[in-house]
């Protein structure tokens, strides 16, 4: 199936969403690295087997109406210490430290009879927290870039589209000029999340200002800082969000090719990104003439070999070019001469993950976040 226009994207999004809403229940087994290490794939297989045995499994494809039970692997919920986690929707139940032996009770009590299994829920003394969002760990969180992580099937483009995915790209191409997209990102005061904090909109405007036969967008997913898993969570849990942010950057700057540089120690992130790119290509959201708008943009995943220094922009570019990954002394900046000496946008994973939200909700909405002390009051141009 190809999506050939913006209108088709909106129509298909509604169809997918209706199909999901009609499912009687959905089981989200955490497929993040922490829970996988704790045995969540075995839990997934067992729940799936039991639902199948009862003839209750929903169809995998979302094109048809289906009242069965959907089961999927989500990304990390951020509560890895309590994993493997299983979330049940629409009840919002969250089961903690789930083992294969617990699956039968979950299926019989919750999925068949609709009752919670309280012994698997978060509790403090006598208080049992039925809804995930009520658990103190989650209650004070406002999830923006992590909105989908733990809540949608990380390996399904259909679900991403059902929840409004790729509509920011459609909005940008369909209603904004590249200059307006760069200005919106600047007005939002989006700073690079890779450590330097450089204004992303300013970087994009600079790339846009250079004319060239070729421009590139690079996503820095090297995440060398030990124990820093924010980029990993996003790449594993919501890969299409990163692709959409990069495609918007491509439209805004005139780039037609992109690379996601991921450390090879993140095999799940590499696999999910590759799968997501394939799905987006197949459906016409990457490649030539995206959504029938004339935008051409394609993406590749480049695996790093685990050198901390390859997270630095010029070393990362050298590594993609097949050279030794060493920082370079450059006469010109990456925005003018980056990959293969062509104008290049280089941003961190989390930076790209914010883009969709800014385009959909506007710069003012985005600037309203933050504490009093750290809130950015004026646009970064
Ligand atoms: C030694 C070194 C390591 C770095 N490692 C990373 C990294 O792992 N991930 C990252 O996004 N940026 C890293 N950076 C920053 C990048 O050079 C670059 O500024 C950043 O990817 C740009 O994206 P941003 O503007 O969205 O932050 C590193 C910088 C240095 C000097
Ligand atoms: S990996 Fe499952 S909660 Fe983090």
mmCIF file of C-alpha atoms and ligand atoms in Angstrom:
data_model
loop_
_atom_site.group_PDB
_atom_site.id
_atom_site.type_symbol
_atom_site.label_atom_id
_atom_site.label_comp_id
_atom_site.label_asym_id
_atom_site.label_seq_id
_atom_site.Cartn_x
_atom_site.Cartn_y
_atom_site.Cartn_z
ATOM 1 C CA UNK A 1 0.000 0.000 0.000
ATOM 2 C CA UNK A 2 1.283 3.476 -0.919
ATOM 3 C CA UNK A 3 0.025 6.741 0.542
ATOM 4 C CA UNK A 4 0.041 9.159 -2.384
ATOM 5 C CA UNK A 5 -1.252 12.403 -0.889
ATOM 6 C CA UNK A 6 -1.714 14.314 2.334
ATOM 7 C CA UNK A 7 -5.460 13.642 2.173
ATOM 8 C CA UNK A 8 -4.846 9.906 1.891
ATOM 9 C CA UNK A 9 -2.614 10.068 4.984
ATOM 10 C CA UNK A 10 -5.366 11.743 7.032
ATOM 11 C CA UNK A 11 -7.995 9.240 5.798
ATOM 12 C CA UNK A 12 -5.838 6.235 6.535
ATOM 13 C CA UNK A 13 -4.930 7.572 9.978
ATOM 14 C CA UNK A 14 -8.632 7.712 10.873
ATOM 15 C CA UNK A 15 -9.193 4.200 9.560
ATOM 16 C CA UNK A 16 -6.297 2.779 11.570
ATOM 17 C CA UNK A 17 -7.438 4.615 14.722
ATOM 18 C CA UNK A 18 -11.022 3.352 14.363
ATOM 19 C CA UNK A 19 -9.734 -0.156 13.922
ATOM 20 C CA UNK A 20 -7.613 0.113 17.094
ATOM 21 C CA UNK A 21 -10.454 1.675 19.089
ATOM 22 C CA UNK A 22 -12.687 -1.249 18.191
ATOM 23 C CA UNK A 23 -10.301 -3.798 19.681
ATOM 24 C CA UNK A 24 -11.766 -5.065 22.955
ATOM 25 C CA UNK A 25 -8.431 -4.830 24.801
ATOM 26 C CA UNK A 26 -4.786 -4.248 23.983
ATOM 27 C CA UNK A 27 -1.850 -5.821 25.759
ATOM 28 C CA UNK A 28 1.415 -3.893 25.619
ATOM 29 C CA UNK A 29 4.394 -5.972 26.705
ATOM 30 C CA UNK A 30 7.467 -3.812 27.212
ATOM 31 C CA UNK A 31 9.981 -4.642 24.491
ATOM 32 C CA UNK A 32 12.659 -2.234 25.754
ATOM 33 C CA UNK A 33 16.158 -3.554 26.400
ATOM 34 C CA UNK A 34 15.765 -3.705 30.222
ATOM 35 C CA UNK A 35 12.528 -5.698 30.135
ATOM 36 C CA UNK A 36 13.781 -7.951 27.329
ATOM 37 C CA UNK A 37 16.753 -8.800 29.563
ATOM 38 C CA UNK A 38 14.255 -9.625 32.327
ATOM 39 C CA UNK A 39 12.303 -12.043 30.118
ATOM 40 C CA UNK A 40 9.569 -9.884 28.526
ATOM 41 C CA UNK A 41 9.792 -11.661 25.161
ATOM 42 C CA UNK A 42 8.886 -14.944 26.844
ATOM 43 C CA UNK A 43 5.990 -13.179 28.594
ATOM 44 C CA UNK A 44 4.871 -11.760 25.223
ATOM 45 C CA UNK A 45 4.991 -15.198 23.591
ATOM 46 C CA UNK A 46 3.046 -16.840 26.426
ATOM 47 C CA UNK A 47 0.259 -14.221 26.566
ATOM 48 C CA UNK A 48 -0.023 -14.382 22.781
ATOM 49 C CA UNK A 49 -0.214 -18.172 22.870
ATOM 50 C CA UNK A 50 -2.961 -18.120 25.525
ATOM 51 C CA UNK A 51 -5.032 -15.495 23.690
ATOM 52 C CA UNK A 52 -4.655 -17.408 20.450
ATOM 53 C CA UNK A 53 -5.690 -20.631 22.156
ATOM 54 C CA UNK A 54 -8.919 -18.944 23.253
ATOM 55 C CA UNK A 55 -9.514 -17.622 19.741
ATOM 56 C CA UNK A 56 -9.406 -14.018 20.974
ATOM 57 C CA UNK A 57 -6.396 -12.667 19.090
ATOM 58 C CA UNK A 58 -7.054 -9.561 16.975
ATOM 59 C CA UNK A 59 -5.843 -9.463 13.398
ATOM 60 C CA UNK A 60 -2.354 -8.118 12.981
ATOM 61 C CA UNK A 61 -3.259 -5.749 10.160
ATOM 62 C CA UNK A 62 -5.317 -2.719 11.045
ATOM 63 C CA UNK A 63 -7.271 -2.423 7.826
ATOM 64 C CA UNK A 64 -10.334 -4.279 8.997
ATOM 65 C CA UNK A 65 -12.722 -3.877 11.897
ATOM 66 C CA UNK A 66 -11.792 -6.287 14.610
ATOM 67 C CA UNK A 67 -13.072 -6.686 18.144
ATOM 68 C CA UNK A 68 -10.376 -9.100 19.341
ATOM 69 C CA UNK A 69 -7.465 -8.551 21.730
ATOM 70 C CA UNK A 70 -4.379 -6.868 20.318
ATOM 71 C CA UNK A 71 -0.920 -7.748 21.654
ATOM 72 C CA UNK A 72 2.228 -5.802 20.902
ATOM 73 C CA UNK A 73 5.746 -4.982 22.011
ATOM 74 C CA UNK A 74 6.077 -1.399 23.179
ATOM 75 C CA UNK A 75 9.201 0.634 23.897
ATOM 76 C CA UNK A 76 10.599 1.342 27.376
ATOM 77 C CA UNK A 77 8.173 2.885 29.915
ATOM 78 C CA UNK A 78 11.055 4.337 31.938
ATOM 79 C CA UNK A 79 10.269 2.121 34.955
ATOM 80 C CA UNK A 80 12.822 -0.577 34.066
ATOM 81 C CA UNK A 81 13.558 -1.481 37.711
ATOM 82 C CA UNK A 82 10.001 -2.885 37.940
ATOM 83 C CA UNK A 83 10.163 -4.793 34.643
ATOM 84 C CA UNK A 84 9.114 -6.811 32.785
ATOM 85 C CA UNK A 85 6.100 -4.514 32.485
ATOM 86 C CA UNK A 86 2.746 -5.303 30.911
ATOM 87 C CA UNK A 87 0.158 -2.570 30.290
ATOM 88 C CA UNK A 88 -3.497 -3.316 29.522
ATOM 89 C CA UNK A 89 -5.620 -0.856 27.594
ATOM 90 C CA UNK A 90 -8.151 0.709 27.755
ATOM 91 C CA UNK A 91 -8.008 -0.045 31.528
ATOM 92 C CA UNK A 92 -4.530 1.575 31.918
ATOM 93 C CA UNK A 93 -3.543 -1.315 34.241
ATOM 94 C CA UNK A 94 0.204 -1.737 34.683
ATOM 95 C CA UNK A 95 1.564 -5.106 35.804
ATOM 96 C CA UNK A 96 5.068 -5.215 37.251
ATOM 97 C CA UNK A 97 7.776 -7.896 37.381
ATOM 98 C CA UNK A 98 5.616 -10.179 35.259
ATOM 99 C CA UNK A 99 6.777 -13.763 34.840
ATOM 100 C CA UNK A 100 5.634 -16.453 32.424
ATOM 101 C CA UNK A 101 3.814 -18.132 35.361
ATOM 102 C CA UNK A 102 1.652 -14.986 35.783
ATOM 103 C CA UNK A 103 0.363 -14.977 32.210
ATOM 104 C CA UNK A 104 -2.525 -17.388 32.657
ATOM 105 C CA UNK A 105 -3.974 -15.325 35.505
ATOM 106 C CA UNK A 106 -3.574 -12.116 33.482
ATOM 107 C CA UNK A 107 -5.382 -13.643 30.526
ATOM 108 C CA UNK A 108 -8.186 -15.260 32.532
ATOM 109 C CA UNK A 109 -8.807 -12.461 35.040
ATOM 110 C CA UNK A 110 -8.075 -9.324 33.075
ATOM 111 C CA UNK A 111 -8.549 -10.164 29.433
ATOM 112 C CA UNK A 112 -11.512 -12.505 29.798
ATOM 113 C CA UNK A 113 -13.245 -11.296 32.995
ATOM 114 C CA UNK A 114 -12.043 -7.676 32.959
ATOM 115 C CA UNK A 115 -10.690 -7.811 36.538
ATOM 116 C CA UNK A 116 -7.311 -6.434 37.697
ATOM 117 C CA UNK A 117 -4.639 -8.761 39.105
ATOM 118 C CA UNK A 118 -3.835 -6.607 42.123
ATOM 119 C CA UNK A 119 -0.848 -8.625 43.315
ATOM 120 C CA UNK A 120 1.027 -7.546 40.145
ATOM 121 C CA UNK A 121 0.200 -3.858 40.551
ATOM 122 C CA UNK A 122 2.238 -1.098 42.139
ATOM 123 C CA UNK A 123 1.329 -0.653 45.787
ATOM 124 C CA UNK A 124 2.333 1.343 48.819
ATOM 125 C CA UNK A 125 1.065 -0.335 51.990
ATOM 126 C CA UNK A 126 -2.649 -1.019 51.417
ATOM 127 C CA UNK A 127 -2.952 1.319 48.464
ATOM 128 C CA UNK A 128 -2.911 -0.455 45.126
ATOM 129 C CA UNK A 129 -2.484 1.743 42.056
ATOM 130 C CA UNK A 130 -4.726 0.449 39.286
ATOM 131 C CA UNK A 131 -3.912 3.050 36.651
ATOM 132 C CA UNK A 132 -0.348 3.512 35.448
ATOM 133 C CA UNK A 133 -0.715 7.298 35.297
ATOM 134 C CA UNK A 134 -1.647 7.411 39.027
ATOM 135 C CA UNK A 135 1.621 5.772 40.160
ATOM 136 C CA UNK A 136 3.724 8.501 41.877
ATOM 137 C CA UNK A 137 6.645 7.847 39.464
ATOM 138 C CA UNK A 138 4.431 8.796 36.512
ATOM 139 C CA UNK A 139 2.008 11.249 38.080
ATOM 140 C CA UNK A 140 4.218 14.320 37.893
ATOM 141 C CA UNK A 141 5.558 13.537 34.420
ATOM 142 C CA UNK A 142 4.500 15.407 31.290
ATOM 143 C CA UNK A 143 5.553 13.238 28.389
ATOM 144 C CA UNK A 144 6.275 15.079 25.163
ATOM 145 C CA UNK A 145 8.983 13.269 23.205
ATOM 146 C CA UNK A 146 8.306 10.107 25.192
ATOM 147 C CA UNK A 147 4.563 10.324 24.525
ATOM 148 C CA UNK A 148 4.481 7.088 22.497
ATOM 149 C CA UNK A 149 7.144 5.132 24.381
ATOM 150 C CA UNK A 150 5.412 2.313 26.203
ATOM 151 C CA UNK A 151 2.056 3.170 24.622
ATOM 152 C CA UNK A 152 2.274 2.102 21.003
ATOM 153 C CA UNK A 153 3.683 -0.820 19.089
ATOM 154 C CA UNK A 154 7.244 0.303 18.407
ATOM 155 C CA UNK A 155 7.411 -1.854 15.282
ATOM 156 C CA UNK A 156 4.215 -0.738 13.575
ATOM 157 C CA UNK A 157 3.988 2.222 11.196
ATOM 158 C CA UNK A 158 0.239 1.707 11.142
ATOM 159 C CA UNK A 159 -0.031 2.464 14.845
ATOM 160 C CA UNK A 160 2.254 5.458 14.555
ATOM 161 C CA UNK A 161 0.013 6.791 11.783
ATOM 162 C CA UNK A 162 -3.126 5.943 13.799
ATOM 163 C CA UNK A 163 -1.888 8.237 16.580
ATOM 164 C CA UNK A 164 -1.232 11.176 14.267
ATOM 165 C CA UNK A 165 2.172 10.111 12.966
ATOM 166 C CA UNK A 166 3.584 11.848 9.871
ATOM 167 C CA UNK A 167 0.917 14.544 10.091
ATOM 168 C CA UNK A 168 3.493 17.118 11.186
ATOM 169 C CA UNK A 169 5.461 16.302 8.030
ATOM 170 C CA UNK A 170 2.258 16.681 6.000
ATOM 171 C CA UNK A 171 1.510 19.996 7.733
ATOM 172 C CA UNK A 172 5.033 21.299 7.110
ATOM 173 C CA UNK A 173 5.104 20.361 3.418
ATOM 174 C CA UNK A 174 1.461 21.187 2.774
ATOM 175 C CA UNK A 175 1.082 24.512 4.578
ATOM 176 C CA UNK A 176 4.523 25.981 5.348
ATOM 177 C CA UNK A 177 7.518 27.174 3.350
ATOM 178 C CA UNK A 178 10.969 25.854 4.341
ATOM 179 C CA UNK A 179 11.727 29.316 5.797
ATOM 180 C CA UNK A 180 8.568 29.150 7.927
ATOM 181 C CA UNK A 181 9.542 25.720 9.265
ATOM 182 C CA UNK A 182 13.013 27.012 10.247
ATOM 183 C CA UNK A 183 11.408 30.050 11.899
ATOM 184 C CA UNK A 184 8.927 27.897 13.849
ATOM 185 C CA UNK A 185 11.805 25.799 15.212
ATOM 186 C CA UNK A 186 13.717 28.975 16.103
ATOM 187 C CA UNK A 187 10.664 30.582 17.705
ATOM 188 C CA UNK A 188 10.214 27.422 19.774
ATOM 189 C CA UNK A 189 13.748 27.945 21.145
ATOM 190 C CA UNK A 190 14.612 24.310 20.481
ATOM 191 C CA UNK A 191 18.203 23.787 21.583
ATOM 192 C CA UNK A 192 20.323 20.846 20.484
ATOM 193 C CA UNK A 193 20.101 18.000 22.981
ATOM 194 C CA UNK A 194 23.493 16.489 22.140
ATOM 195 C CA UNK A 195 25.235 18.612 24.751
ATOM 196 C CA UNK A 196 26.181 21.868 23.012
ATOM 197 C CA UNK A 197 22.698 23.424 23.150
ATOM 198 C CA UNK A 198 23.053 25.171 19.787
ATOM 199 C CA UNK A 199 19.726 26.605 18.506
ATOM 200 C CA UNK A 200 18.356 24.036 16.063
ATOM 201 C CA UNK A 201 16.337 26.536 13.998
ATOM 202 C CA UNK A 202 19.441 28.679 13.462
ATOM 203 C CA UNK A 203 21.380 25.640 12.261
ATOM 204 C CA UNK A 204 18.587 24.699 9.837
ATOM 205 C CA UNK A 205 18.322 28.278 8.486
ATOM 206 C CA UNK A 206 22.069 28.270 7.813
ATOM 207 C CA UNK A 207 21.879 25.012 5.843
ATOM 208 C CA UNK A 208 18.874 26.368 3.921
ATOM 209 C CA UNK A 209 20.845 29.503 3.010
ATOM 210 C CA UNK A 210 23.536 27.551 1.090
ATOM 211 C CA UNK A 211 22.748 26.396 -2.415
ATOM 212 C CA UNK A 212 24.133 23.013 -3.351
ATOM 213 C CA UNK A 213 23.325 20.067 -5.612
ATOM 214 C CA UNK A 214 23.213 17.874 -2.480
ATOM 215 C CA UNK A 215 22.521 18.412 1.204
ATOM 216 C CA UNK A 216 22.361 15.926 4.057
ATOM 217 C CA UNK A 217 20.575 15.438 7.379
ATOM 218 C CA UNK A 218 22.400 13.402 10.022
ATOM 219 C CA UNK A 219 20.937 12.143 13.279
ATOM 220 C CA UNK A 220 23.484 11.621 16.021
ATOM 221 C CA UNK A 221 22.477 8.458 17.899
ATOM 222 C CA UNK A 222 25.965 7.593 19.111
ATOM 223 C CA UNK A 223 25.026 8.327 22.736
ATOM 224 C CA UNK A 224 28.495 7.759 24.130
ATOM 225 C CA UNK A 225 27.879 8.979 27.691
ATOM 226 C CA UNK A 226 27.888 5.861 29.869
ATOM 227 C CA UNK A 227 24.449 5.019 31.201
ATOM 228 C CA UNK A 228 22.668 7.700 29.174
ATOM 229 C CA UNK A 229 19.698 5.918 27.637
ATOM 230 C CA UNK A 230 17.460 8.747 26.467
ATOM 231 C CA UNK A 231 18.385 8.424 22.789
ATOM 232 C CA UNK A 232 18.241 4.664 23.038
ATOM 233 C CA UNK A 233 14.706 4.797 24.534
ATOM 234 C CA UNK A 234 13.534 6.964 21.665
ATOM 235 C CA UNK A 235 15.189 4.936 18.918
ATOM 236 C CA UNK A 236 13.831 1.685 20.357
ATOM 237 C CA UNK A 237 10.430 2.963 21.445
ATOM 238 C CA UNK A 238 9.370 5.467 18.784
ATOM 239 C CA UNK A 239 11.637 5.208 15.728
ATOM 240 C CA UNK A 240 9.144 6.818 13.334
ATOM 241 C CA UNK A 241 9.162 10.002 15.407
ATOM 242 C CA UNK A 242 12.873 10.423 14.651
ATOM 243 C CA UNK A 243 12.364 9.679 10.953
ATOM 244 C CA UNK A 244 9.539 12.230 10.819
ATOM 245 C CA UNK A 245 11.691 14.889 12.517
ATOM 246 C CA UNK A 246 14.502 14.228 10.042
ATOM 247 C CA UNK A 247 12.138 14.376 7.052
ATOM 248 C CA UNK A 248 10.844 17.751 8.277
ATOM 249 C CA UNK A 249 14.457 18.935 8.598
ATOM 250 C CA UNK A 250 15.090 17.737 5.034
ATOM 251 C CA UNK A 251 12.126 19.713 3.728
ATOM 252 C CA UNK A 252 13.170 22.803 5.723
ATOM 253 C CA UNK A 253 16.747 22.791 4.461
ATOM 254 C CA UNK A 254 16.548 21.280 0.960
ATOM 255 C CA UNK A 255 18.293 18.014 1.881
ATOM 256 C CA UNK A 256 17.520 14.795 0.059
ATOM 257 C CA UNK A 257 19.494 12.158 1.925
ATOM 258 C CA UNK A 258 20.035 11.324 5.559
ATOM 259 C CA UNK A 259 21.964 9.070 7.921
ATOM 260 C CA UNK A 260 21.180 7.878 11.420
ATOM 261 C CA UNK A 261 24.455 7.097 13.180
ATOM 262 C CA UNK A 262 23.770 4.558 15.925
ATOM 263 C CA UNK A 263 26.262 2.778 18.110
ATOM 264 C CA UNK A 264 26.428 -0.937 17.304
ATOM 265 C CA UNK A 265 25.975 -1.765 21.009
ATOM 266 C CA UNK A 266 22.301 -0.802 20.497
ATOM 267 C CA UNK A 267 21.184 -3.765 18.356
ATOM 268 C CA UNK A 268 17.497 -3.319 19.159
ATOM 269 C CA UNK A 269 17.635 0.367 18.171
ATOM 270 C CA UNK A 270 19.410 -0.553 14.917
ATOM 271 C CA UNK A 271 16.848 -3.256 14.123
ATOM 272 C CA UNK A 272 13.835 -1.058 14.905
ATOM 273 C CA UNK A 273 15.189 1.907 12.950
ATOM 274 C CA UNK A 274 15.928 -0.282 9.922
ATOM 275 C CA UNK A 275 12.459 -1.785 10.109
ATOM 276 C CA UNK A 276 10.854 1.646 10.463
ATOM 277 C CA UNK A 277 12.797 3.012 7.468
ATOM 278 C CA UNK A 278 11.719 0.034 5.373
ATOM 279 C CA UNK A 279 8.082 0.523 6.390
ATOM 280 C CA UNK A 280 8.191 4.265 5.663
ATOM 281 C CA UNK A 281 9.754 3.599 2.246
ATOM 282 C CA UNK A 282 7.175 0.961 1.404
ATOM 283 C CA UNK A 283 4.272 3.249 2.234
ATOM 284 C CA UNK A 284 5.745 6.271 0.394
ATOM 285 C CA UNK A 285 6.814 8.373 3.382
ATOM 286 C CA UNK A 286 10.479 8.104 2.436
ATOM 287 C CA UNK A 287 11.951 8.010 -1.060
ATOM 288 C CA UNK A 288 10.834 9.927 -4.134
ATOM 289 C CA UNK A 289 7.851 12.291 -4.279
ATOM 290 C CA UNK A 290 6.784 11.864 -0.654
ATOM 291 C CA UNK A 291 2.985 12.206 -0.278
ATOM 292 C CA UNK A 292 2.859 13.375 -3.905
ATOM 293 C CA UNK A 293 4.441 16.698 -2.922
ATOM 294 C CA UNK A 294 7.685 16.444 -4.874
ATOM 295 C CA UNK A 295 9.799 16.027 -1.713
ATOM 296 C CA UNK A 296 12.574 13.437 -2.142
ATOM 297 C CA UNK A 297 14.268 12.141 0.991
ATOM 298 C CA UNK A 298 15.760 8.784 1.862
ATOM 299 C CA UNK A 299 17.530 7.476 4.945
ATOM 300 C CA UNK A 300 20.241 4.989 5.922
ATOM 301 C CA UNK A 301 21.383 3.606 9.254
ATOM 302 C CA UNK A 302 25.121 3.716 9.878
ATOM 303 C CA UNK A 303 26.430 1.646 12.771
ATOM 304 C CA UNK A 304 29.259 3.091 14.865
ATOM 305 C CA UNK A 305 31.825 0.809 16.397
ATOM 306 C CA UNK A 306 31.537 2.135 19.926
ATOM 307 C CA UNK A 307 34.175 4.872 20.025
ATOM 308 C CA UNK A 308 33.085 7.667 22.372
ATOM 309 C CA UNK A 309 34.804 10.245 20.182
ATOM 310 C CA UNK A 310 32.644 9.316 17.169
ATOM 311 C CA UNK A 311 29.773 11.176 18.859
ATOM 312 C CA UNK A 312 31.612 14.409 18.084
ATOM 313 C CA UNK A 313 30.212 15.851 14.859
ATOM 314 C CA UNK A 314 33.304 15.941 12.646
ATOM 315 C CA UNK A 315 34.528 12.504 13.821
ATOM 316 C CA UNK A 316 31.060 11.087 13.184
ATOM 317 C CA UNK A 317 31.068 12.482 9.664
ATOM 318 C CA UNK A 318 34.559 11.046 9.026
ATOM 319 C CA UNK A 319 33.287 7.683 10.252
ATOM 320 C CA UNK A 320 30.289 7.725 7.848
ATOM 321 C CA UNK A 321 32.685 8.629 5.024
ATOM 322 C CA UNK A 322 34.687 5.506 5.820
ATOM 323 C CA UNK A 323 37.632 7.381 7.360
ATOM 324 C CA UNK A 324 39.092 6.908 10.814
ATOM 325 C CA UNK A 325 36.648 8.464 13.313
ATOM 326 C CA UNK A 326 38.771 11.384 14.504
ATOM 327 C CA UNK A 327 37.717 15.006 15.048
ATOM 328 C CA UNK A 328 38.828 17.217 12.144
ATOM 329 C CA UNK A 329 40.039 20.767 12.148
ATOM 330 C CA UNK A 330 37.629 22.447 9.769
ATOM 331 C CA UNK A 331 37.927 25.764 7.980
ATOM 332 C CA UNK A 332 34.194 25.723 7.340
ATOM 333 C CA UNK A 333 31.340 24.675 9.588
ATOM 334 C CA UNK A 334 29.224 21.545 9.065
ATOM 335 C CA UNK A 335 26.230 23.630 7.964
ATOM 336 C CA UNK A 336 28.298 24.703 4.943
ATOM 337 C CA UNK A 337 30.670 21.771 4.453
ATOM 338 C CA UNK A 338 29.628 18.641 6.307
ATOM 339 C CA UNK A 339 29.192 15.127 4.958
ATOM 340 C CA UNK A 340 31.061 14.702 1.648
ATOM 341 C CA UNK A 341 31.731 18.474 1.968
ATOM 342 C CA UNK A 342 28.080 19.313 1.384
ATOM 343 C CA UNK A 343 25.809 21.447 3.614
ATOM 344 C CA UNK A 344 24.650 19.212 6.455
ATOM 345 C CA UNK A 345 22.195 19.384 9.344
ATOM 346 C CA UNK A 346 23.595 17.383 12.251
ATOM 347 C CA UNK A 347 21.306 17.027 15.246
ATOM 348 C CA UNK A 348 20.903 14.720 18.188
ATOM 349 C CA UNK A 349 18.117 12.066 18.370
ATOM 350 C CA UNK A 350 16.177 13.940 21.036
ATOM 351 C CA UNK A 351 16.429 17.201 19.105
ATOM 352 C CA UNK A 352 14.733 15.572 16.106
ATOM 353 C CA UNK A 353 12.176 13.886 18.376
ATOM 354 C CA UNK A 354 10.908 17.318 19.505
ATOM 355 C CA UNK A 355 10.315 18.601 15.976
ATOM 356 C CA UNK A 356 6.991 16.883 15.268
ATOM 357 C CA UNK A 357 5.466 18.315 18.436
ATOM 358 C CA UNK A 358 6.591 21.859 17.657
ATOM 359 C CA UNK A 359 5.188 21.735 14.129
ATOM 360 C CA UNK A 360 1.854 20.299 15.304
ATOM 361 C CA UNK A 361 1.371 22.473 18.390
ATOM 362 C CA UNK A 362 3.305 25.638 17.589
ATOM 363 C CA UNK A 363 6.329 27.423 19.004
ATOM 364 C CA UNK A 364 4.406 29.208 21.752
ATOM 365 C CA UNK A 365 3.043 25.945 23.145
ATOM 366 C CA UNK A 366 6.551 24.485 23.188
ATOM 367 C CA UNK A 367 8.040 27.522 24.951
ATOM 368 C CA UNK A 368 5.461 27.208 27.718
ATOM 369 C CA UNK A 369 7.339 24.182 29.108
ATOM 370 C CA UNK A 370 10.143 24.366 31.649
ATOM 371 C CA UNK A 371 10.543 25.657 35.160
ATOM 372 C CA UNK A 372 10.497 29.375 35.892
ATOM 373 C CA UNK A 373 14.266 29.497 36.116
ATOM 374 C CA UNK A 374 15.039 27.569 32.961
ATOM 375 C CA UNK A 375 12.140 28.572 30.754
ATOM 376 C CA UNK A 376 13.331 30.281 27.614
ATOM 377 C CA UNK A 377 11.376 33.501 27.344
ATOM 378 C CA UNK A 378 12.404 34.671 23.917
ATOM 379 C CA UNK A 379 12.910 32.932 20.602
ATOM 380 C CA UNK A 380 16.416 31.787 19.723
ATOM 381 C CA UNK A 381 17.335 33.239 16.317
HETATM 382 C C1 LIG B 1 33.759 14.144 22.500
HETATM 383 C C2 LIG B 1 32.355 14.478 22.098
HETATM 384 C C3 LIG B 1 31.377 13.479 22.104
HETATM 385 C C4 LIG B 1 30.080 13.768 21.710
HETATM 386 N N1 LIG B 1 29.146 12.765 21.749
HETATM 387 C C5 LIG B 1 27.878 13.037 21.344
HETATM 388 C C6 LIG B 1 26.895 12.004 21.347
HETATM 389 O O1 LIG B 1 27.134 10.862 21.733
HETATM 390 N N2 LIG B 1 25.643 12.324 20.903
HETATM 391 C C7 LIG B 1 25.326 13.590 20.477
HETATM 392 O O2 LIG B 1 24.183 13.815 20.065
HETATM 393 N N3 LIG B 1 26.226 14.574 20.490
HETATM 394 C C8 LIG B 1 27.499 14.338 20.893
HETATM 395 N N4 LIG B 1 28.419 15.354 20.856
HETATM 396 C C9 LIG B 1 27.991 16.674 20.320
HETATM 397 C C10 LIG B 1 28.070 16.683 18.787
HETATM 398 O O3 LIG B 1 29.368 17.065 18.395
HETATM 399 C C11 LIG B 1 27.080 17.707 18.158
HETATM 400 O O4 LIG B 1 27.251 18.956 18.742
HETATM 401 C C12 LIG B 1 25.616 17.318 18.308
HETATM 402 O O5 LIG B 1 25.387 15.993 17.856
HETATM 403 C C13 LIG B 1 24.770 18.263 17.494
HETATM 404 O O6 LIG B 1 23.403 18.013 17.686
HETATM 405 P P1 LIG B 1 22.471 18.965 18.573
HETATM 406 O O7 LIG B 1 22.726 20.387 18.127
HETATM 407 O O8 LIG B 1 21.076 18.527 18.253
HETATM 408 O O9 LIG B 1 22.847 18.763 19.991
HETATM 409 C C14 LIG B 1 29.745 15.095 21.281
HETATM 410 C C15 LIG B 1 30.712 16.090 21.287
HETATM 411 C C16 LIG B 1 31.998 15.791 21.703
HETATM 412 C C17 LIG B 1 33.012 16.904 21.701
HETATM 413 S S1 LIG B 2 12.811 -1.541 29.328
HETATM 414 FE FE1 LIG B 2 10.792 -1.936 30.055
HETATM 415 S S2 LIG B 2 10.450 -0.247 31.364
HETATM 416 FE FE2 LIG B 2 12.412 0.165 30.556
#
